[in-house]
PDB file of C-alpha atoms in Angstrom:
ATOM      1  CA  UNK A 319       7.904  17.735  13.437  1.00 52.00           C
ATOM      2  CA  UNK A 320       6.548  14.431  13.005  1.00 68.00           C
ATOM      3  CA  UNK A 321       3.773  13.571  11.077  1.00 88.00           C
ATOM      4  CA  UNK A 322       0.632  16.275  10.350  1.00 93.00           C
ATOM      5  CA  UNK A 323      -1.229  15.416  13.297  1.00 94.00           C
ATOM      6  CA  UNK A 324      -4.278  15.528  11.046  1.00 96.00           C
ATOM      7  CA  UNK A 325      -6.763  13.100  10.728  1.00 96.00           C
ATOM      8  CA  UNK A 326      -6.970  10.694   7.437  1.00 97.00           C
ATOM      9  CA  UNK A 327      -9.764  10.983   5.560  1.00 96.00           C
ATOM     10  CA  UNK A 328     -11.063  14.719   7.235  1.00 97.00           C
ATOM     11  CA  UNK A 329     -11.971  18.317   5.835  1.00 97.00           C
ATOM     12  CA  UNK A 330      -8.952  20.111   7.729  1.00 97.00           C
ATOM     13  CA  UNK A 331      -6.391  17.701   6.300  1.00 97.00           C
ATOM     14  CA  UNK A 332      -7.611  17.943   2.647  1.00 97.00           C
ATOM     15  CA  UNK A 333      -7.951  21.796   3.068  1.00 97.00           C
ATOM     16  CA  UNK A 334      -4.625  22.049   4.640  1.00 96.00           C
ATOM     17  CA  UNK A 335      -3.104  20.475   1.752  1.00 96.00           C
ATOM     18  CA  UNK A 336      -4.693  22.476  -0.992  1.00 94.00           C
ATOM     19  CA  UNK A 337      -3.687  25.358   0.646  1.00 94.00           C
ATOM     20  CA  UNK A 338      -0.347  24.273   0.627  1.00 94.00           C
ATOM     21  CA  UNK A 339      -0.177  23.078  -2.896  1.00 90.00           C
ATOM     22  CA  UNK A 340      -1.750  26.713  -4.212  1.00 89.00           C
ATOM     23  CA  UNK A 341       1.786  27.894  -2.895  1.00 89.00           C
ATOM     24  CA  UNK A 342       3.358  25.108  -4.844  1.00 84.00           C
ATOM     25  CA  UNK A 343       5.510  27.269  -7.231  1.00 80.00           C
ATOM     26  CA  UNK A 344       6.040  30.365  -4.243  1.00 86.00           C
ATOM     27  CA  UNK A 345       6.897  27.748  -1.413  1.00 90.00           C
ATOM     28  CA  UNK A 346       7.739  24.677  -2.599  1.00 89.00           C
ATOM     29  CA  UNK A 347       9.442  23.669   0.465  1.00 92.00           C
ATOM     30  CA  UNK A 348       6.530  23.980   2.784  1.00 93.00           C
ATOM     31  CA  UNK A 349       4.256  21.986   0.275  1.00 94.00           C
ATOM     32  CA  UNK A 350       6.407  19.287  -0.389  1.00 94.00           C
ATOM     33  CA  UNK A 351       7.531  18.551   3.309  1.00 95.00           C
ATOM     34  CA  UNK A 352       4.069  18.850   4.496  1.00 96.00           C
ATOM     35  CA  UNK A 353       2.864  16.352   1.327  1.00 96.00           C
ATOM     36  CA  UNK A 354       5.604  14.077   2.635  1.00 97.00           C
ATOM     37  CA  UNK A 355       4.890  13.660   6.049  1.00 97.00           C
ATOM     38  CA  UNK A 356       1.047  12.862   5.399  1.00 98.00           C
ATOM     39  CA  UNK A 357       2.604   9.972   2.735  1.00 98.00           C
ATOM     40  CA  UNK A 358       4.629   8.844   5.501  1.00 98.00           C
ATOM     41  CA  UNK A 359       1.815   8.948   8.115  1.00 98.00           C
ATOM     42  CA  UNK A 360      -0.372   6.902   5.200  1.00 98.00           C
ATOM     43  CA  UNK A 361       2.389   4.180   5.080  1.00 98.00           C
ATOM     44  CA  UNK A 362       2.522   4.014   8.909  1.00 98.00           C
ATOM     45  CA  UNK A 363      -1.421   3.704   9.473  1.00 97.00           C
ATOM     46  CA  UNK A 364      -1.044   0.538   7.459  1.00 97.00           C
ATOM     47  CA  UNK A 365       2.105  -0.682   7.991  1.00 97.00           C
ATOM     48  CA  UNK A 366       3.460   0.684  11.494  1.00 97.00           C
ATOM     49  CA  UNK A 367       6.587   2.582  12.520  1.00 97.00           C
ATOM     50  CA  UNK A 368       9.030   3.078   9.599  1.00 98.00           C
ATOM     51  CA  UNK A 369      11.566   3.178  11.962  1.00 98.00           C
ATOM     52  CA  UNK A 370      14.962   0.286  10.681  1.00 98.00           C
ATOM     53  CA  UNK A 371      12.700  -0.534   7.578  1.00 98.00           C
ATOM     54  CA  UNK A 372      13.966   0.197   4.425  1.00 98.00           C
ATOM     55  CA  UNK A 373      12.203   1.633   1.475  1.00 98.00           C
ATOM     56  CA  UNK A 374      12.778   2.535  -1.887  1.00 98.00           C
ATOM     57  CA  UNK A 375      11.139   5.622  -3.315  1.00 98.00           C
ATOM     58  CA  UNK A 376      10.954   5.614  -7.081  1.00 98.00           C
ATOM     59  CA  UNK A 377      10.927   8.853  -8.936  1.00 95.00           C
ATOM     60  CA  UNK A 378      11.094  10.819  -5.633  1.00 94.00           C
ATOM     61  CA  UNK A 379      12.135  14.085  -6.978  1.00 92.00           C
ATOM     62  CA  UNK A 380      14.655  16.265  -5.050  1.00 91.00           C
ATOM     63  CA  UNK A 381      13.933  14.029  -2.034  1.00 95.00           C
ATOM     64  CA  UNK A 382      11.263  15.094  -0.004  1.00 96.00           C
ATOM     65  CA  UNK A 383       9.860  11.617   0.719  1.00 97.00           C
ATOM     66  CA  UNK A 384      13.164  10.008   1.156  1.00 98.00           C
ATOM     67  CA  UNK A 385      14.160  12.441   3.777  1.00 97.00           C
ATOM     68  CA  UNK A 386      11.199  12.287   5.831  1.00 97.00           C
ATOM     69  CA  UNK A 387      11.459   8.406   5.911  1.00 98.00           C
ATOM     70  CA  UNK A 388      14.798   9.181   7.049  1.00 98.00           C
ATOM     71  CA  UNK A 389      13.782  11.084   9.549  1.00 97.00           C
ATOM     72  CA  UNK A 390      11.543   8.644  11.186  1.00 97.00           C
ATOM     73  CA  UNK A 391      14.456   6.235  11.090  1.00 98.00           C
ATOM     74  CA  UNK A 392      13.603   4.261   7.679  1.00 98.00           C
ATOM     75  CA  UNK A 393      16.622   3.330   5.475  1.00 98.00           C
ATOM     76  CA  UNK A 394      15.334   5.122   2.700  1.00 98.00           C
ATOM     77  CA  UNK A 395      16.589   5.235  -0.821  1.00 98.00           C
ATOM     78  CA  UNK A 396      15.959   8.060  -3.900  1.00 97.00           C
ATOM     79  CA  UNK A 397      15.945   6.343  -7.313  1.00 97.00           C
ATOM     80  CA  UNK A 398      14.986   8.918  -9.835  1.00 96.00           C
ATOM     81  CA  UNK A 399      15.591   8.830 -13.716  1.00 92.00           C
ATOM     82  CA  UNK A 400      15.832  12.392 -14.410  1.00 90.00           C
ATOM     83  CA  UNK A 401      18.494  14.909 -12.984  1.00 88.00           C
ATOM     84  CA  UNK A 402      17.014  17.621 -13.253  1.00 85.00           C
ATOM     85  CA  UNK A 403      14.104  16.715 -10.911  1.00 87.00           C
ATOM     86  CA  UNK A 404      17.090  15.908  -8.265  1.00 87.00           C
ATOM     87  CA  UNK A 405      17.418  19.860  -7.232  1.00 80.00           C
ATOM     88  CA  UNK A 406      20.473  21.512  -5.413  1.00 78.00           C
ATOM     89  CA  UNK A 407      20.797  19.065  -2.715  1.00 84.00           C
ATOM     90  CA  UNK A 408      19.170  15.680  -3.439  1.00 89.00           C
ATOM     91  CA  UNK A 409      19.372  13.289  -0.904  1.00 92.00           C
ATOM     92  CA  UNK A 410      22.989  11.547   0.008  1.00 93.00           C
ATOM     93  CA  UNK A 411      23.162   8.113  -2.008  1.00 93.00           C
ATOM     94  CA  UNK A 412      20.598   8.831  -4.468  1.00 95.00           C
ATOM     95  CA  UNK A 413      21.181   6.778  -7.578  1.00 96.00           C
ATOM     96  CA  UNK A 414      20.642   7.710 -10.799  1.00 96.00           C
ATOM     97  CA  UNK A 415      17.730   5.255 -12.159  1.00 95.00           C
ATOM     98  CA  UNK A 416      14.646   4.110 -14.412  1.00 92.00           C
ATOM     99  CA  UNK A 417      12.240   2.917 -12.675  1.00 95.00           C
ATOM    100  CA  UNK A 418      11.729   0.259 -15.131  1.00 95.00           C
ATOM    101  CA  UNK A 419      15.343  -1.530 -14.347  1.00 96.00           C
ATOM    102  CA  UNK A 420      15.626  -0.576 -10.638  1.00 97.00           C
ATOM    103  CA  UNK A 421      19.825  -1.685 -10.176  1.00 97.00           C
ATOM    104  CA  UNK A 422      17.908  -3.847  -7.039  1.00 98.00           C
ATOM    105  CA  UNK A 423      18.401  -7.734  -6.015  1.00 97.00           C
ATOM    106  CA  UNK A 424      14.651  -8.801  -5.621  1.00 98.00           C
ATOM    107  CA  UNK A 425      13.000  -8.362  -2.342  1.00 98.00           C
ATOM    108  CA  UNK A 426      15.329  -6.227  -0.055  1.00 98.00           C
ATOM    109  CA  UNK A 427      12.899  -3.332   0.211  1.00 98.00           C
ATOM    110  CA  UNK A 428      10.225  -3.419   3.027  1.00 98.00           C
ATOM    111  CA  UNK A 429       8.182  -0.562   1.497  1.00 98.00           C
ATOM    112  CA  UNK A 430       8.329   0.791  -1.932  1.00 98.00           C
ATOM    113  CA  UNK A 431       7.299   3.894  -2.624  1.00 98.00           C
ATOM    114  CA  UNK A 432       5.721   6.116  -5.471  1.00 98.00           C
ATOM    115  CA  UNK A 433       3.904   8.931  -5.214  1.00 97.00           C
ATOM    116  CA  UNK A 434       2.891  10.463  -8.681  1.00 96.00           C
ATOM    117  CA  UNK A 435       4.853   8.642 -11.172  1.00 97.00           C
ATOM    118  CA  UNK A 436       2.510   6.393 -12.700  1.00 97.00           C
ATOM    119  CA  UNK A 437       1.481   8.771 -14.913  1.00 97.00           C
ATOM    120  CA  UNK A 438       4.406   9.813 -16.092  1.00 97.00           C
ATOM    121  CA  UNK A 439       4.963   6.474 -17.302  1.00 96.00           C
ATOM    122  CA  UNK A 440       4.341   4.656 -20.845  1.00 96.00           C
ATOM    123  CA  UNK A 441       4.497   1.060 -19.511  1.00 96.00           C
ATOM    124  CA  UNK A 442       2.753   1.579 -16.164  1.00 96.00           C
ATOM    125  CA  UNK A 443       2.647  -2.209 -15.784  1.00 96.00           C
ATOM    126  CA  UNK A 444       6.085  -3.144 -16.225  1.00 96.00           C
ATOM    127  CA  UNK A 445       7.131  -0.353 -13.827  1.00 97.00           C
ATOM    128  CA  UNK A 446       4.479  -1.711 -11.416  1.00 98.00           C
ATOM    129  CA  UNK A 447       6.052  -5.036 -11.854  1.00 98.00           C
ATOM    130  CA  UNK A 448       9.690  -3.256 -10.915  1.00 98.00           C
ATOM    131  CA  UNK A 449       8.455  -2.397  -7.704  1.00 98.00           C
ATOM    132  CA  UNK A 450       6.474  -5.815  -6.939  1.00 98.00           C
ATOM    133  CA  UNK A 451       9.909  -7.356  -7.711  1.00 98.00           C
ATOM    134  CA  UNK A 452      11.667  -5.349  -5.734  1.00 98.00           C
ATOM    135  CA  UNK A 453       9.429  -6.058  -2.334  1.00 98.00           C
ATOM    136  CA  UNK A 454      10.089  -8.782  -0.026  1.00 98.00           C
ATOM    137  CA  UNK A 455       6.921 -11.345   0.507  1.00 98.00           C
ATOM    138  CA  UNK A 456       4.626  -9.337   2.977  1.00 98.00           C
ATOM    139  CA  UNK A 457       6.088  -5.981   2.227  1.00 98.00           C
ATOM    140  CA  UNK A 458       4.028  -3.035   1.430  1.00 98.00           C
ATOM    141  CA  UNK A 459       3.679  -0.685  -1.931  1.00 98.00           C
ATOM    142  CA  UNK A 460       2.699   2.322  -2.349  1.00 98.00           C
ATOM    143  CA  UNK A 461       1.477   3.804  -5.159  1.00 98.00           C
ATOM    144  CA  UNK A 462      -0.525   6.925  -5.842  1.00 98.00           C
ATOM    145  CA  UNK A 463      -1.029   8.556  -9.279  1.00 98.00           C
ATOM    146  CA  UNK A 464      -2.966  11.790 -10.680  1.00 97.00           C
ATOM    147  CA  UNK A 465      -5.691   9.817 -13.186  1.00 97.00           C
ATOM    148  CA  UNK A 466      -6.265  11.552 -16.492  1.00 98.00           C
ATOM    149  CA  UNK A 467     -10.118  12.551 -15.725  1.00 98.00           C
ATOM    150  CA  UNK A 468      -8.959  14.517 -12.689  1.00 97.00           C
ATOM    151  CA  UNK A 469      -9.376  17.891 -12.478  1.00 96.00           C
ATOM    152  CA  UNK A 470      -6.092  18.237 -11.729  1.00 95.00           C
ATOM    153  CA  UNK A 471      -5.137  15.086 -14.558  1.00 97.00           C
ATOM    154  CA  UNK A 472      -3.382  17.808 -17.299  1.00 97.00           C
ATOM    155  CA  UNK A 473      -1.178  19.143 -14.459  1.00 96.00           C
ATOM    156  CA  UNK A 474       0.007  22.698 -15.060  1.00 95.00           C
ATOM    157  CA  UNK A 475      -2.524  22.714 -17.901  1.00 96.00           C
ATOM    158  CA  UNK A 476      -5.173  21.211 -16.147  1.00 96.00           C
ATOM    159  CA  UNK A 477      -8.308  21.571 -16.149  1.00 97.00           C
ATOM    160  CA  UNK A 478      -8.369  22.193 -19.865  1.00 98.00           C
ATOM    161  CA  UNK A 479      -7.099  19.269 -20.811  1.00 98.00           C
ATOM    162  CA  UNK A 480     -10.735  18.771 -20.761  1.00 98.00           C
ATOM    163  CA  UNK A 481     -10.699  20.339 -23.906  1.00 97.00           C
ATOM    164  CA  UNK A 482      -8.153  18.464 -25.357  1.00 97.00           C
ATOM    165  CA  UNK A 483      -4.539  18.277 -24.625  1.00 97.00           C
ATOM    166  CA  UNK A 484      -2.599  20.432 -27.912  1.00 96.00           C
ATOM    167  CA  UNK A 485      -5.896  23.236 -26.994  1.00 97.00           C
ATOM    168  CA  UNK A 486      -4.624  22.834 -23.186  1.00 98.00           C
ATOM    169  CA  UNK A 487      -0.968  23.516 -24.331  1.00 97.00           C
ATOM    170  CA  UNK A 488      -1.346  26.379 -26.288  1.00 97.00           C
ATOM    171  CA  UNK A 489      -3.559  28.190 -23.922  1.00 97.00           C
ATOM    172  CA  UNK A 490      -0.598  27.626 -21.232  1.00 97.00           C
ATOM    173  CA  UNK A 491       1.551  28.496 -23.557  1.00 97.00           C
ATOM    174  CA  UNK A 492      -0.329  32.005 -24.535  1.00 97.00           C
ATOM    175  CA  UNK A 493      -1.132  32.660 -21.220  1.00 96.00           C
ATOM    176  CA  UNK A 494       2.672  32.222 -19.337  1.00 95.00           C
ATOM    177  CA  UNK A 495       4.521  33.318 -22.002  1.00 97.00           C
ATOM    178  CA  UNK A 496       6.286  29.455 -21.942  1.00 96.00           C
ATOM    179  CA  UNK A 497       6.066  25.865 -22.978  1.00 96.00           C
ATOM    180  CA  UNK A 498       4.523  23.553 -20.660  1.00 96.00           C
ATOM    181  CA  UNK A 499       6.928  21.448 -19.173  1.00 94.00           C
ATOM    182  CA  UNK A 500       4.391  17.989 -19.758  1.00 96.00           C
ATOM    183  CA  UNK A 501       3.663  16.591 -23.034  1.00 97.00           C
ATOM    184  CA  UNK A 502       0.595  13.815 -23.630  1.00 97.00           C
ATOM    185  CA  UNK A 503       2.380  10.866 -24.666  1.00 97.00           C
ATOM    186  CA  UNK A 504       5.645  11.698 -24.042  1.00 96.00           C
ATOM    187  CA  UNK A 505       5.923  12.454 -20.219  1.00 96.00           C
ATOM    188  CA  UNK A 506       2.265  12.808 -19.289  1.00 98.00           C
ATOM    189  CA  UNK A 507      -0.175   9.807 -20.122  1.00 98.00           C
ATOM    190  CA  UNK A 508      -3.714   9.042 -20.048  1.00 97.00           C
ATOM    191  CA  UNK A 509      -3.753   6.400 -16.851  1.00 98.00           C
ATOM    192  CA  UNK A 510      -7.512   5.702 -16.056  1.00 98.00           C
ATOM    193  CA  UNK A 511      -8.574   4.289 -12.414  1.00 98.00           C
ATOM    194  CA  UNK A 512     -11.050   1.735 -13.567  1.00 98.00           C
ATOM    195  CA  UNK A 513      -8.365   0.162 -15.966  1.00 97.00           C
ATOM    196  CA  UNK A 514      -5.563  -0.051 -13.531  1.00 98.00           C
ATOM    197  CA  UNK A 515      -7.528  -1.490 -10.791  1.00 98.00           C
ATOM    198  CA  UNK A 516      -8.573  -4.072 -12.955  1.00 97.00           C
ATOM    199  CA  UNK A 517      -5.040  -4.712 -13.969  1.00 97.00           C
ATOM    200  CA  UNK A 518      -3.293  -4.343 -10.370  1.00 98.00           C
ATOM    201  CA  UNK A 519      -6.191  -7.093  -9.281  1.00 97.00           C
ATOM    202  CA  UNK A 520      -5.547  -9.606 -11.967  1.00 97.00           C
ATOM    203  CA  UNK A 521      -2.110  -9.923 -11.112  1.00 97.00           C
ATOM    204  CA  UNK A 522      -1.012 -13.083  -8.610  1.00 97.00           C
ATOM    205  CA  UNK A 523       1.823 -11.381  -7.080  1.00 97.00           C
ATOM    206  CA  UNK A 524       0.005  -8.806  -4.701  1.00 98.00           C
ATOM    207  CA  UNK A 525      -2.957  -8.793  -2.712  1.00 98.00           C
ATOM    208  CA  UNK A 526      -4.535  -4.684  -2.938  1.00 98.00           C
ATOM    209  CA  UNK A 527      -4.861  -3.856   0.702  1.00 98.00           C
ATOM    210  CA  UNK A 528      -6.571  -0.548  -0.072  1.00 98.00           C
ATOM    211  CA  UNK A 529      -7.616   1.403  -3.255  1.00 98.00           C
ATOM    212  CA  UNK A 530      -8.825   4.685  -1.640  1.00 98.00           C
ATOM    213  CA  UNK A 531      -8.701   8.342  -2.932  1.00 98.00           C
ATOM    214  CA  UNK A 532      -5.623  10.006  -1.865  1.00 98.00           C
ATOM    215  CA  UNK A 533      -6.912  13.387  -1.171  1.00 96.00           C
ATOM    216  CA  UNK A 534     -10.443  13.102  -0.575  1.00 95.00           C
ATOM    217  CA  UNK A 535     -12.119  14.269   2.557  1.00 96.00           C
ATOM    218  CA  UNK A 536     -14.285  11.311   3.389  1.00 95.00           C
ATOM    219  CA  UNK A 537     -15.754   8.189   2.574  1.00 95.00           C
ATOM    220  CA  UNK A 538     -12.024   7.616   0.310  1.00 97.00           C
ATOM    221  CA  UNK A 539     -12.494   4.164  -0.715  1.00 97.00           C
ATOM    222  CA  UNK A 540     -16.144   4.581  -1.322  1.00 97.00           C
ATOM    223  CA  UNK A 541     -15.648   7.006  -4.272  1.00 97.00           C
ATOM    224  CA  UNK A 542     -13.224   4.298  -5.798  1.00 98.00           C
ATOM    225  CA  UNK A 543     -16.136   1.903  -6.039  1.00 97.00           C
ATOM    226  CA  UNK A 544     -17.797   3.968  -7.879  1.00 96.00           C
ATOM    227  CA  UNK A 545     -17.063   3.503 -12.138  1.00 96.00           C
ATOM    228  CA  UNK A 546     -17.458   6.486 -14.139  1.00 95.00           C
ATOM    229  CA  UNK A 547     -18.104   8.671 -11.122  1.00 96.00           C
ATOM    230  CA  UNK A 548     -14.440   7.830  -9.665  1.00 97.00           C
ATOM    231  CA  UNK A 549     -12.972   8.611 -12.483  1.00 98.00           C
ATOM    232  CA  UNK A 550     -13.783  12.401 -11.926  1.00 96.00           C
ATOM    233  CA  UNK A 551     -14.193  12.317  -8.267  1.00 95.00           C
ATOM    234  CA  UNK A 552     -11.259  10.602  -6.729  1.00 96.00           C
ATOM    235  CA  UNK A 553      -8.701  13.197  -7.885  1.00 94.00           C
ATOM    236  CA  UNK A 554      -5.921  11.130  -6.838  1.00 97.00           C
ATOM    237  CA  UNK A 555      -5.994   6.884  -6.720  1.00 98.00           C
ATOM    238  CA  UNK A 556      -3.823   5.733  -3.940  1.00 98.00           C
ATOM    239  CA  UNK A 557      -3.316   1.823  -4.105  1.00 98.00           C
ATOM    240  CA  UNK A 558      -1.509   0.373  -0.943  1.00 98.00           C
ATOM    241  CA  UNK A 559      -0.468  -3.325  -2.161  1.00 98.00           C
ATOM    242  CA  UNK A 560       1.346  -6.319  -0.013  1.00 98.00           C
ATOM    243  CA  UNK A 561       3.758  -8.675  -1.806  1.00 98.00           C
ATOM    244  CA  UNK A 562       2.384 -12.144  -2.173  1.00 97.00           C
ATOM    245  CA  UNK A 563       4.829 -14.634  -0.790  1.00 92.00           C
ATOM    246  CA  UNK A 564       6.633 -16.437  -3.927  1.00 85.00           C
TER     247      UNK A 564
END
């Protein structure tokens, strides 16, 4: 199948993937294809057919993203830092990579790619920078990220991180019987939408073409306009940038 067929923003397509991601952990499979073809559709409403592009997705994970570009005839390429996010069967050619030094000549990808790493991230400037440099003049970037004040911002400890994040820890901890597998500071940080916007549209090298909410059912960039309220309400910032030419 190509593509969700769903409509961007709608009700259906927000409550289609919810439903999928409450089977995150039981069916990963079916989540994580279905969150990759609506990414891919997202790209292709702004950029057109994927088809003989190539794109680099950054801390892709066992491949999901990269194969479905693939599928719609991208050249795709996985660069992921940690191996044991790869899976059993990452995608063939996958490199081995921080996203902070991509092993990349400047400008050979048509799209780069990121979806939730920029929280995971100390420096999320510098490894915004990595994929700016990365992007030929008049190429397209994607990059979507879970902001702190989410509700979903802790991750498998959300929404207590409300609370505080060693509180939100512990009370995973007590009530699975396990550590959580993200730490605040270490592989989970604080990333705030009103800060990065105002970052990402100081910078000379990329013009944003959309900050939007990635999830939300309607009215997606209004929500980003609004501080303090987006913070809370956008639940996940999707920024689609173009490469400035040189």
């Amino acid at each position: 199948m190509t593509g969700t067929g769903l409509k961007d923003p709608s009700i259906r397509r927000s409550m289609t993937l919810f439903r999928a991601f409450l089977h995150e952990q039981d069916d990963p499979e079916t989540c994580y294809a279905l969150l990759a073809r609506d990414a891919v559709d997202q790209v292709e409403a702004y950029d057109g057919p994927v088809a003989g592009r190539t794109v680099v997705d950054v801390g892709g994970g066992s491949g999901f993203f990269t194969e479905e570009f693939r599928r719609r005839g991208a050249h795709a390429h996985l660069f992921e830092p940690d191996v044991r996010e790869l899976g059993g069967k990452p995608p063939e050619g996958t490199v081995i990579a921080d996203g902070y030094l991509l092993p990349l000549s400047d400008g050979v990808a048509d799209v780069t790619f990121s979806s939730n790493v920029l929280e995971h991230v100390a420096d999320p400037q510098t490894f915004l920078s990595e994929l700016v440099r990365v992007t030929r003049p008049g190429g397209l970037i994607y990059v979507s990220f879970t902001n702190w004040l989410s509700p979903w911002g802790g991750h498998e400890w959300a929404p207590w991180h409300y609370f505080g994040a060693e509180r939100a820890r512990a009370r995973y901890r007590r009530r699975t019987g396990r550590p959580a597998k993200h730490t605040l500071g270490e592989n989970l940080f604080a990333v705030h939408i009103g800060t990065t916007l105002r970052q990402v549209r100081a910078r000379d090298d990329v013009t944003v073409v959309s900050a939007r909410s990635r999830y939300w059912p309607f009215l997606a960039e209004t929500v980003v306009k609004a501080p303090g309220i987006r913070e809370l309400a956008t639940w996940n910032l999707l920024l689609i940038l173009r490469r400035c030419p040189p």
